[in-house]
mmCIF file of C-alpha atoms in Angstrom:
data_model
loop_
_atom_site.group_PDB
_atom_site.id
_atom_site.type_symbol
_atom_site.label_atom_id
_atom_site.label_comp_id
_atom_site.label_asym_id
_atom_site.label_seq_id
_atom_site.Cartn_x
_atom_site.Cartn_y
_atom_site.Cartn_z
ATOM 1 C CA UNK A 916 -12.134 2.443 16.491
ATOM 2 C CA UNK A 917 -8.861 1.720 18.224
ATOM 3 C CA UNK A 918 -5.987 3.889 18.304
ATOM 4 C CA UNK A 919 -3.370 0.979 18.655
ATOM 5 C CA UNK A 920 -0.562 3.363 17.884
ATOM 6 C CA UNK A 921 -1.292 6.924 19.477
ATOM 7 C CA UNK A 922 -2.111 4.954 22.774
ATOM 8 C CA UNK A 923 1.046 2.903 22.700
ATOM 9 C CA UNK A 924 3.127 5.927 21.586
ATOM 10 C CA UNK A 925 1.707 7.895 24.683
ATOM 11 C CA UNK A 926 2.114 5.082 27.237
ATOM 12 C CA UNK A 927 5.921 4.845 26.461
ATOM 13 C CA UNK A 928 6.730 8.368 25.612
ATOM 14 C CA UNK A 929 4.885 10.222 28.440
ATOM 15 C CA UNK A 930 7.083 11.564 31.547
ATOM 16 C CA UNK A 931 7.130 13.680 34.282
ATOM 17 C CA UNK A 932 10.326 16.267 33.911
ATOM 18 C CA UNK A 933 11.760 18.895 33.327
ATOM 19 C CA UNK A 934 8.909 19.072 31.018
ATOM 20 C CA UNK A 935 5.697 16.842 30.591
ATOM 21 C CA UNK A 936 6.683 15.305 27.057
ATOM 22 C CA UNK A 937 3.728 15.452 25.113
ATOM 23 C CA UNK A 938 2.213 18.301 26.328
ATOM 24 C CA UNK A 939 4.855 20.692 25.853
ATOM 25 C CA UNK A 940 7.576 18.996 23.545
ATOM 26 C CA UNK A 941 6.514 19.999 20.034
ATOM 27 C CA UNK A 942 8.485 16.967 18.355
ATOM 28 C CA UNK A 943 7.244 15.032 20.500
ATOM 29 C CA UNK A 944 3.545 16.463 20.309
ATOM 30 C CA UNK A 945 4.047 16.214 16.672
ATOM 31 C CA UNK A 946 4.616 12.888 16.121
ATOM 32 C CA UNK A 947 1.686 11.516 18.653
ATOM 33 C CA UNK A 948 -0.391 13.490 16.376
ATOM 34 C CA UNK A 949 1.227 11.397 13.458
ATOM 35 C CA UNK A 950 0.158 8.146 15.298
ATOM 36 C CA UNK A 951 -2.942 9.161 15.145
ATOM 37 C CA UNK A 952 -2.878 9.489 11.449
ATOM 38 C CA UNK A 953 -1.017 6.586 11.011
ATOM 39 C CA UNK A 954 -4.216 4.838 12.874
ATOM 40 C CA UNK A 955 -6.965 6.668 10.695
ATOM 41 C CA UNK A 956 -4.952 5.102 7.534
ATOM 42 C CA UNK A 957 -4.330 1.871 8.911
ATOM 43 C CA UNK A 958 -8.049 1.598 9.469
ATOM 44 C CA UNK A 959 -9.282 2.737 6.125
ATOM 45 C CA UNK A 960 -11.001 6.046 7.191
ATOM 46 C CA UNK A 961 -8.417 8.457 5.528
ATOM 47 C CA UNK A 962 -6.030 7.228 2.382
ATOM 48 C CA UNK A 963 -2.906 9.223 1.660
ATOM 49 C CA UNK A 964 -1.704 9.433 -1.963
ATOM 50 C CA UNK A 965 -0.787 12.471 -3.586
ATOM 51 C CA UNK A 966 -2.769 13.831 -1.051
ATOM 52 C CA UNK A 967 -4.657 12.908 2.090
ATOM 53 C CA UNK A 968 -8.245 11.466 1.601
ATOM 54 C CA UNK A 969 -11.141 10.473 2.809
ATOM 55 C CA UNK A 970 -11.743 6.830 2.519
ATOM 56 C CA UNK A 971 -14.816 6.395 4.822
ATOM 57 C CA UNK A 972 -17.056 9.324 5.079
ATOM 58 C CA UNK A 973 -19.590 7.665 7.300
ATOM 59 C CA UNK A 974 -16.400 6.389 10.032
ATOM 60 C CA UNK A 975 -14.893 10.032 9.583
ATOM 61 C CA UNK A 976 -18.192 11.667 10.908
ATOM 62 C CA UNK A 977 -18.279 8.888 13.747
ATOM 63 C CA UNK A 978 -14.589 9.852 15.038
ATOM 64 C CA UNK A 979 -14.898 10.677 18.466
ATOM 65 C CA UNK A 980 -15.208 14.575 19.419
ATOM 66 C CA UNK A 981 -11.455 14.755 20.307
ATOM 67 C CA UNK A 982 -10.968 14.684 16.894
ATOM 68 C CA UNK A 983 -12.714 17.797 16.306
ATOM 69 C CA UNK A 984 -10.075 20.413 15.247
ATOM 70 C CA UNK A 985 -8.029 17.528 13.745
ATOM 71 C CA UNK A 986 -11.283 16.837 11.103
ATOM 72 C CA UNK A 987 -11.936 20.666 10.680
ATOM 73 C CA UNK A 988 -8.236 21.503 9.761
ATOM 74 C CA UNK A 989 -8.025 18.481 7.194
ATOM 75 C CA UNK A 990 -11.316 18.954 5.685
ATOM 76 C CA UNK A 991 -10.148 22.322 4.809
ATOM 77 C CA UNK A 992 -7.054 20.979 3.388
ATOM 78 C CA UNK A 993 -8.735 18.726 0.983
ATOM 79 C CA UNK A 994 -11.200 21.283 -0.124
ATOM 80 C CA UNK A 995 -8.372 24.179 -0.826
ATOM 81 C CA UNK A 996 -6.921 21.281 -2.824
ATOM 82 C CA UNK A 997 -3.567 21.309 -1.219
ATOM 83 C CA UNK A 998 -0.837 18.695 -1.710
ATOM 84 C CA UNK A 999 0.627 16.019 0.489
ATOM 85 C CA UNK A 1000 3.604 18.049 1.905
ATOM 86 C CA UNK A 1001 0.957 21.280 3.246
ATOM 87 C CA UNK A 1002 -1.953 18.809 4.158
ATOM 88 C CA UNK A 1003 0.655 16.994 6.566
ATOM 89 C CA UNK A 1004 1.227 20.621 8.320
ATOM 90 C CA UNK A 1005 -1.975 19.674 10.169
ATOM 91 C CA UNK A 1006 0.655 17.160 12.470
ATOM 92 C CA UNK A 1007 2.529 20.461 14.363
ATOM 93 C CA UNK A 1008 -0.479 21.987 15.370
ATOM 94 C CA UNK A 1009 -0.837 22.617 19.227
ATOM 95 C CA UNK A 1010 -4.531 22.756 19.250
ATOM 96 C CA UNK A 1011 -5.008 19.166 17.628
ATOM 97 C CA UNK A 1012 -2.030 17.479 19.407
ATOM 98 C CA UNK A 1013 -4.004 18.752 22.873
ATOM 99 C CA UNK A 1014 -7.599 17.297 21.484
ATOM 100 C CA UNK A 1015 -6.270 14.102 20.743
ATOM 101 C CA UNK A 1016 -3.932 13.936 24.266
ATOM 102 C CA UNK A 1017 -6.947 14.441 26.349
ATOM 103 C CA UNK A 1018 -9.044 12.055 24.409
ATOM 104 C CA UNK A 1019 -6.800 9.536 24.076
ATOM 105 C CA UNK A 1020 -5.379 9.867 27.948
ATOM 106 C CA UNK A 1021 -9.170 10.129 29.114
ATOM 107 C CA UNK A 1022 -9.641 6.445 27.348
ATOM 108 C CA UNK A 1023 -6.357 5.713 28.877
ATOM 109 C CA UNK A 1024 -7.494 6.198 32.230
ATOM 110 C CA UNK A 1025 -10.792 4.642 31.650
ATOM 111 C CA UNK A 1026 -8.695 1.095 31.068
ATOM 112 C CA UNK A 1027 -6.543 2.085 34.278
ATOM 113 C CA UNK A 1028 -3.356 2.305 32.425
ATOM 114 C CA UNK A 1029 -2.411 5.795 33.368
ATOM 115 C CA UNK A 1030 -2.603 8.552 36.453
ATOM 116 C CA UNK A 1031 -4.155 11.970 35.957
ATOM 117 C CA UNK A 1032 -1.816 14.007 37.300
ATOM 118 C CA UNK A 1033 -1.521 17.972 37.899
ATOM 119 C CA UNK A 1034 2.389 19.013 36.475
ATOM 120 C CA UNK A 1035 3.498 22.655 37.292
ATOM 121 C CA UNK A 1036 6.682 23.939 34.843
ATOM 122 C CA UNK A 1037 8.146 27.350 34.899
ATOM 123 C CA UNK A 1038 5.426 29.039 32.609
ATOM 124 C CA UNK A 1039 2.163 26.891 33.518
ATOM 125 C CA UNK A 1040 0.296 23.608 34.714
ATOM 126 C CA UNK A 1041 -0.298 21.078 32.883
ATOM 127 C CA UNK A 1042 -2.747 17.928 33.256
ATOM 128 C CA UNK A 1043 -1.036 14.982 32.082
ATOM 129 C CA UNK A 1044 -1.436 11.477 31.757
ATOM 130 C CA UNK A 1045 0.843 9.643 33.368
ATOM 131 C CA UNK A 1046 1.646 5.875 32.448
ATOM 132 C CA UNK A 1047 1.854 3.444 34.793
ATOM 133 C CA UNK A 1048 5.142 1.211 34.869
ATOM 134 C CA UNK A 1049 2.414 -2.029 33.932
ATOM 135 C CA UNK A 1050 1.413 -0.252 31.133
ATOM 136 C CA UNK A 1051 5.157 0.761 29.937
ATOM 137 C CA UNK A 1052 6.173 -3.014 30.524
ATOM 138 C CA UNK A 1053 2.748 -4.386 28.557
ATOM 139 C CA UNK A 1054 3.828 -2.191 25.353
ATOM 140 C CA UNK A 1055 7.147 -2.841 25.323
ATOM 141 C CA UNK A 1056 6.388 -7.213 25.763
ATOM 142 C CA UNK A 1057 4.054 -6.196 22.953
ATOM 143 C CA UNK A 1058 6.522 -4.899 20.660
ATOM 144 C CA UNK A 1059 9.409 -7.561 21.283
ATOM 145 C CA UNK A 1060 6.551 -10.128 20.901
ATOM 146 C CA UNK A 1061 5.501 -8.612 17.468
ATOM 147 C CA UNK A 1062 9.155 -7.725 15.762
ATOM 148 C CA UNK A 1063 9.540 -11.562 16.658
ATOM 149 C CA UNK A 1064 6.449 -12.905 15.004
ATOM 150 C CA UNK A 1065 5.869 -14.373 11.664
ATOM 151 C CA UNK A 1066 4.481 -11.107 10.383
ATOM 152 C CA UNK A 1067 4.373 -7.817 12.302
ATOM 153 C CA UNK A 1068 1.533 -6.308 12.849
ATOM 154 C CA UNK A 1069 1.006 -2.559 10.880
ATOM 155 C CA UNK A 1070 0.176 -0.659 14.223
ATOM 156 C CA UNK A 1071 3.550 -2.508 15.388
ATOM 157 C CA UNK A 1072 5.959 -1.335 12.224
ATOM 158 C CA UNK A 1073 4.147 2.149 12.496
ATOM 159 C CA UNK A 1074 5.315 2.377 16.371
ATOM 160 C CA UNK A 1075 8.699 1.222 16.050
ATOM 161 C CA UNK A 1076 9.643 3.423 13.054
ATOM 162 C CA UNK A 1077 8.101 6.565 14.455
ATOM 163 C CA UNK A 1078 10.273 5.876 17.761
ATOM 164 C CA UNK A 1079 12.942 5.248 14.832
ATOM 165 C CA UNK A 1080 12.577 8.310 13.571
ATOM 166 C CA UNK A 1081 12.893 9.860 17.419
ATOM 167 C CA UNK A 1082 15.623 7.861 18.489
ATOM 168 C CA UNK A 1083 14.158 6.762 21.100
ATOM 169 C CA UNK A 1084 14.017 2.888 21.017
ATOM 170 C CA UNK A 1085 16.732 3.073 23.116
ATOM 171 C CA UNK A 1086 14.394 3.795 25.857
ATOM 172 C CA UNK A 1087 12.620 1.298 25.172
ATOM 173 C CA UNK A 1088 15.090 -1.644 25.339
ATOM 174 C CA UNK A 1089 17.619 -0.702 27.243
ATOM 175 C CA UNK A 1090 19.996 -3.506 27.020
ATOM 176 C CA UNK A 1091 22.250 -2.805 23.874
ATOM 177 C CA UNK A 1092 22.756 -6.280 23.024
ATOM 178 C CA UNK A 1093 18.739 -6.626 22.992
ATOM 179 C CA UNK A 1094 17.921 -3.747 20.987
ATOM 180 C CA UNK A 1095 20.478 -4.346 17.819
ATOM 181 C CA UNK A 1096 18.708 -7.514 17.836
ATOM 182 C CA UNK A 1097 15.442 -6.612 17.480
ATOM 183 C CA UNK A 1098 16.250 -3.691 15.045
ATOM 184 C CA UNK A 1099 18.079 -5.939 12.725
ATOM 185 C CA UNK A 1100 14.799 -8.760 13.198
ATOM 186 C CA UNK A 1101 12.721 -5.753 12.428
ATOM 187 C CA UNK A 1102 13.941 -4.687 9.037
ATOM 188 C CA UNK A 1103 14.838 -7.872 8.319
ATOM 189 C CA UNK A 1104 11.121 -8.938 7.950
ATOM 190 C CA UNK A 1105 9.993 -4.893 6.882
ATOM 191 C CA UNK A 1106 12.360 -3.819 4.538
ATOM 192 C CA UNK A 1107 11.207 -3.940 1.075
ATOM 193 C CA UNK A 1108 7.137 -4.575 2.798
ATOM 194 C CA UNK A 1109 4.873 -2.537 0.189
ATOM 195 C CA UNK A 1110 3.035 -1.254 3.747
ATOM 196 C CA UNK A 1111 6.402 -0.205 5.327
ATOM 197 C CA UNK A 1112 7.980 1.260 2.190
ATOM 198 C CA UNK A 1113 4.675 3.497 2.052
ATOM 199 C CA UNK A 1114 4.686 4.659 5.737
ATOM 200 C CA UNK A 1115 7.969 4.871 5.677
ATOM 201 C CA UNK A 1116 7.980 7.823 2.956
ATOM 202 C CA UNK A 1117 5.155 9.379 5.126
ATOM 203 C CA UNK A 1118 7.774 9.495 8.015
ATOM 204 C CA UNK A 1119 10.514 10.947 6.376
ATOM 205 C CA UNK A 1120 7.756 14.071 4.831
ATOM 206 C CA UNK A 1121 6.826 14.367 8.361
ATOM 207 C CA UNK A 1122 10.144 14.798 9.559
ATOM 208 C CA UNK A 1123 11.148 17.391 7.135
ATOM 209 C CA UNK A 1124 8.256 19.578 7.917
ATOM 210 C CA UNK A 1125 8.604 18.746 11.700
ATOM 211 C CA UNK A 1126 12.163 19.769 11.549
ATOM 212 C CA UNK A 1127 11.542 22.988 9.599
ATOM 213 C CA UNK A 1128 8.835 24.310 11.824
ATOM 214 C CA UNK A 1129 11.380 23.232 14.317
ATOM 215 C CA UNK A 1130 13.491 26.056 12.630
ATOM 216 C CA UNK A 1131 10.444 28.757 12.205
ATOM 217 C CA UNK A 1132 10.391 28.430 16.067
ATOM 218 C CA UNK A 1133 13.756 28.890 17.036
ATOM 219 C CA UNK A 1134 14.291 32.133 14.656
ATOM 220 C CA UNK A 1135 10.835 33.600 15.854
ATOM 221 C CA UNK A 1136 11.625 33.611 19.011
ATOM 222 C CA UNK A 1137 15.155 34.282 18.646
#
């Protein structure tokens, strides 16, 4: 199993800053976590519909342990029967963003794209994993290489709209004239795609419940 899109997500979104982006930025946490889901789909092992299902029993029970809390939480979810909108909740928790992270970064490291490092903010330390700039570079040729290709690979669409949805392409390629190239390329060949269309819906529910969380935050601690 290959997590095309969590892994790609976390080697262009992770920094060292004020604060370390994906262990302590809950948008961001959220939608690494949404990667990940985005990967489980793509693959056949979970199908999303009116709800979230599972497609592949036997490849669910063989995720890797990192996926623990994420497979207890949805299991749940199905079995209290809950629909799409609650079931997607599961993408703002803390607990399974973290699994994932280190699982994902530990795999990460393994391939020698990234450097453990030990990050101290004001209120704790942090391990991260830290891209390095080969690895940055290699996703972002990968991505200019796939929005110009004959047909876009689904990992690729889900990457570029979920760094869409985060306004954050702009990070990626830098040079204006560049970017409103590739974005027009990119819904040029997408818009209207049955695949795109689909994951595109999922985006927007996830934003909405991102965004009001967002807002439970902010007044709870207010």
């Amino acid at each position: 199993m290959q997590l095309t899109t969590a892994k790609n997500y976390l080697l262009l979104t992770e920094r060292i800053g004020k604060k370390p982006m994906l262990r302590t930025r809950f948008t961001a946490q959220a939608y690494f976590v949404l990667a990940a889901l985005f990967d489980l789909v793509d693959q056949g092992i979970l199908g999303i519909g009116d709800a979230i299902s599972v497609k592949d029993e036997q490849k669910f029970a063989e995720l890797p342990d990192y996926f623990g809390v994420f497979k207890s939480e949805l299991i749940d979810e199905i079995k209290q029967g809950h629909d799409l909108q609650k079931q997607l909740e599961i993408i703002t928790s803390w607990d399974i963003a973290n699994q994932i992270y280190d699982g994902v970064g530990a795999e990460l490291l393994a391939d020698g794209l990234v450097e453990k490092k030990s990050v101290k903010t004001n209120l704790d330390t942090h391990i991260i994993y830290l891209p390095k700039d080969a690895a940055r570079k290699q996703v972002r040729d990968y991505l200019q290489k796939q929005i110009g290709a004959a047909k876009i690979s689904q990992d690729a669409i889900s990457l570029v709209m979920i760094l869409e949805e985060l306004d954050a392409l702009k990070w990626v390629f830098t040079d204006k004239d560049e970017l409103a190239s590739l974005t027009a390329e990119f819904h040029q060949k997408v818009d209207g795609d049955a695949f795109y269309t689909k994951e595109k819906a999922l985006a927007k529910l996830a934003q909405d419940i991102i965004t009001k969380k967002k807002f439970w935050f902010d007044s709870w601690l207010s």
